[in-house]
XYZ file of N, CA and C in Angstrom:
204
model
N -11.070 -0.757 -1.909
C -10.007 -0.469 -1.204
C -8.563 -0.234 -2.064
N -8.500 -1.163 -2.788
C -7.214 -1.454 -3.549
C -7.067 0.012 -4.512
N -7.906 0.267 -4.906
C -7.810 1.683 -5.783
C -7.168 2.692 -4.963
N -7.887 3.063 -3.905
C -7.206 3.984 -3.164
C -5.902 3.682 -2.355
N -5.649 2.291 -2.217
C -4.322 2.170 -1.706
C -3.355 2.415 -2.840
N -3.852 1.704 -3.950
C -2.802 1.967 -4.921
C -2.449 3.365 -5.518
N -3.323 4.298 -5.418
C -3.305 5.582 -5.571
C -2.207 6.288 -4.588
N -2.791 6.120 -3.397
C -2.037 6.896 -2.458
C -0.346 6.302 -2.468
N -0.141 4.923 -2.571
C 1.100 4.316 -2.696
C 1.867 4.876 -3.891
N 1.082 4.712 -4.758
C 1.866 5.237 -6.041
C 2.315 6.693 -6.120
N 1.439 7.496 -5.455
C 1.936 8.739 -5.235
C 3.094 9.013 -4.210
N 3.125 8.220 -3.377
C 4.039 8.119 -2.496
C 5.444 7.465 -2.955
N 5.246 6.534 -3.948
C 6.609 6.145 -4.712
C 7.122 6.946 -5.641
N 6.496 7.911 -6.077
C 6.862 8.936 -6.881
C 7.934 9.917 -6.111
N 7.746 10.004 -4.718
C 8.891 10.908 -4.123
C 10.268 10.385 -3.861
N 11.104 11.060 -4.183
C 12.604 10.567 -3.968
C 12.942 9.890 -2.679
N 13.478 8.801 -2.822
C 13.909 7.945 -1.631
C 12.871 6.832 -1.501
N 11.908 6.895 -1.996
C 10.811 5.820 -1.701
C 10.948 4.774 -2.600
N 10.594 3.350 -2.456
C 10.777 2.478 -3.306
C 9.943 1.339 -2.813
N 9.366 0.335 -3.788
C 8.791 -0.847 -3.585
C 9.389 -1.995 -2.338
N 10.700 -1.926 -2.959
C 11.243 -2.728 -1.881
C 11.491 -2.229 -0.341
N 11.454 -0.917 -0.322
C 11.508 -0.265 1.054
C 10.206 -0.614 1.757
N 9.313 -0.165 1.198
C 7.881 -0.347 1.392
C 7.433 -1.806 2.186
N 7.890 -2.503 1.062
C 7.777 -4.115 1.154
C 8.388 -4.829 2.537
N 9.676 -4.169 3.009
C 10.543 -4.601 3.725
C 9.632 -4.100 5.169
N 9.583 -2.657 5.249
C 8.776 -2.068 6.391
C 7.601 -3.007 6.570
N 6.912 -3.264 5.489
C 5.649 -4.083 5.784
C 5.855 -5.724 6.228
N 7.146 -6.032 6.197
C 7.472 -7.420 6.541
C 6.882 -8.450 5.459
N 6.690 -8.040 4.058
C 6.262 -8.774 2.943
C 7.356 -8.777 1.886
N 7.430 -9.566 0.992
C 8.360 -9.525 -0.120
C 7.721 -8.559 -0.882
N 8.695 -8.084 -2.079
C 8.381 -7.043 -3.073
C 7.392 -7.708 -4.073
N 7.585 -8.977 -4.335
C 6.446 -9.822 -5.190
C 5.063 -9.689 -4.457
N 5.169 -9.817 -3.042
C 3.765 -9.765 -2.660
C 3.017 -8.413 -2.640
N 3.899 -7.338 -2.280
C 3.377 -6.008 -2.537
C 2.791 -5.656 -3.767
N 3.766 -6.186 -4.838
C 3.213 -6.136 -6.137
C 1.951 -6.950 -6.330
N 1.731 -8.052 -5.863
C 0.569 -8.732 -6.056
C -0.652 -7.995 -5.366
N -0.251 -7.376 -4.218
C -1.478 -6.651 -3.380
C -1.780 -5.405 -4.213
N -0.745 -4.790 -4.817
C -1.147 -3.477 -5.548
C -1.783 -3.748 -7.001
N -1.644 -5.165 -7.392
C -2.275 -5.427 -8.574
C -3.700 -6.157 -8.383
N -4.139 -6.277 -7.026
C -5.266 -6.848 -6.564
C -5.423 -8.298 -6.651
N -4.115 -8.939 -6.944
C -4.258 -10.250 -7.126
C -4.175 -10.917 -5.687
N -3.610 -10.288 -4.648
C -3.536 -10.784 -3.052
C -4.868 -9.688 -2.483
N -5.280 -10.081 -1.335
C -5.717 -9.327 -0.560
C -4.774 -8.529 0.574
N -5.171 -7.451 0.982
C -4.779 -6.857 1.934
C -5.227 -7.017 3.145
N -4.124 -7.283 4.291
C -4.617 -7.414 5.636
C -4.705 -6.152 6.399
N -5.752 -6.081 7.334
C -5.928 -5.011 7.991
C -4.473 -4.501 8.662
N -3.715 -5.050 9.011
C -2.673 -4.599 9.711
C -1.716 -4.131 8.905
N -1.633 -4.684 7.517
C -0.932 -3.750 6.421
C -1.404 -2.771 5.989
N -2.598 -2.475 5.884
C -3.216 -1.057 5.551
C -2.958 0.100 6.593
N -3.161 -0.474 7.954
C -2.851 0.298 8.996
C -1.152 0.937 8.947
N -0.411 0.091 8.756
C 1.041 0.263 8.554
C 1.536 1.063 7.357
N 0.736 1.106 6.434
C 0.873 1.678 4.956
C 0.353 3.237 5.378
N -0.596 3.342 6.057
C -1.131 4.728 6.376
C -0.115 5.358 7.148
N 0.747 4.523 8.187
C 1.488 5.237 8.947
C 3.050 5.361 8.365
N 3.196 4.560 7.367
C 4.410 4.735 6.607
C 4.194 6.015 5.720
N 3.304 5.908 4.977
C 3.154 6.919 3.869
C 2.669 8.412 4.398
N 2.175 8.392 5.484
C 1.701 9.641 6.103
C 0.178 10.074 6.050
N -0.422 9.160 5.771
C -2.172 9.564 5.550
C -3.078 8.941 6.422
N -4.193 9.266 6.177
C -5.208 8.792 7.139
C -5.699 7.261 6.599
N -6.504 6.501 7.727
C -7.042 5.223 6.979
C -8.226 5.782 6.181
N -8.729 6.840 6.359
C -9.830 6.897 5.372
C -9.340 7.517 4.000
N -8.206 8.042 3.897
C -7.678 8.156 2.424
C -7.360 6.793 1.868
N -7.166 5.945 2.607
C -6.910 4.571 2.111
C -7.993 3.814 1.518
N -9.399 4.112 2.177
C -10.659 3.394 1.893
C -11.099 3.937 0.473
N -11.931 2.946 -0.043
C -12.332 3.117 -1.458
C -13.552 3.993 -1.398
N -13.591 5.362 -2.136
C -14.660 6.563 -1.915
C -15.412 5.954 -2.905
N -15.086 5.171 -4.288
C -15.927 4.950 -5.252
C -17.004 4.293 -4.895
N -17.022 3.235 -3.917
C -18.181 2.632 -3.515
C -19.498 3.309 -3.080
C-alpha cells in the first residue's frame, strides 16, 4: 500500500500550495511521522489512509497497492 500512497501523495505535493507540513497537520501527525510513513518506516493507520484520500481527492482504490 505504501507505494501507491507515496505515488499519490507525491503527485499531490507537486501541486502549488500543497506541503508535507500541511498534510501532516491535517492528519494530526508530525511532519517527521509523515515522512517516516512515506518512507515505509512506520505503518499507516486506516483512519490516516481514509483521511489522505479525502484530502488529496482520490479514491481508496487509488491508494491500494495494485502491484500485489
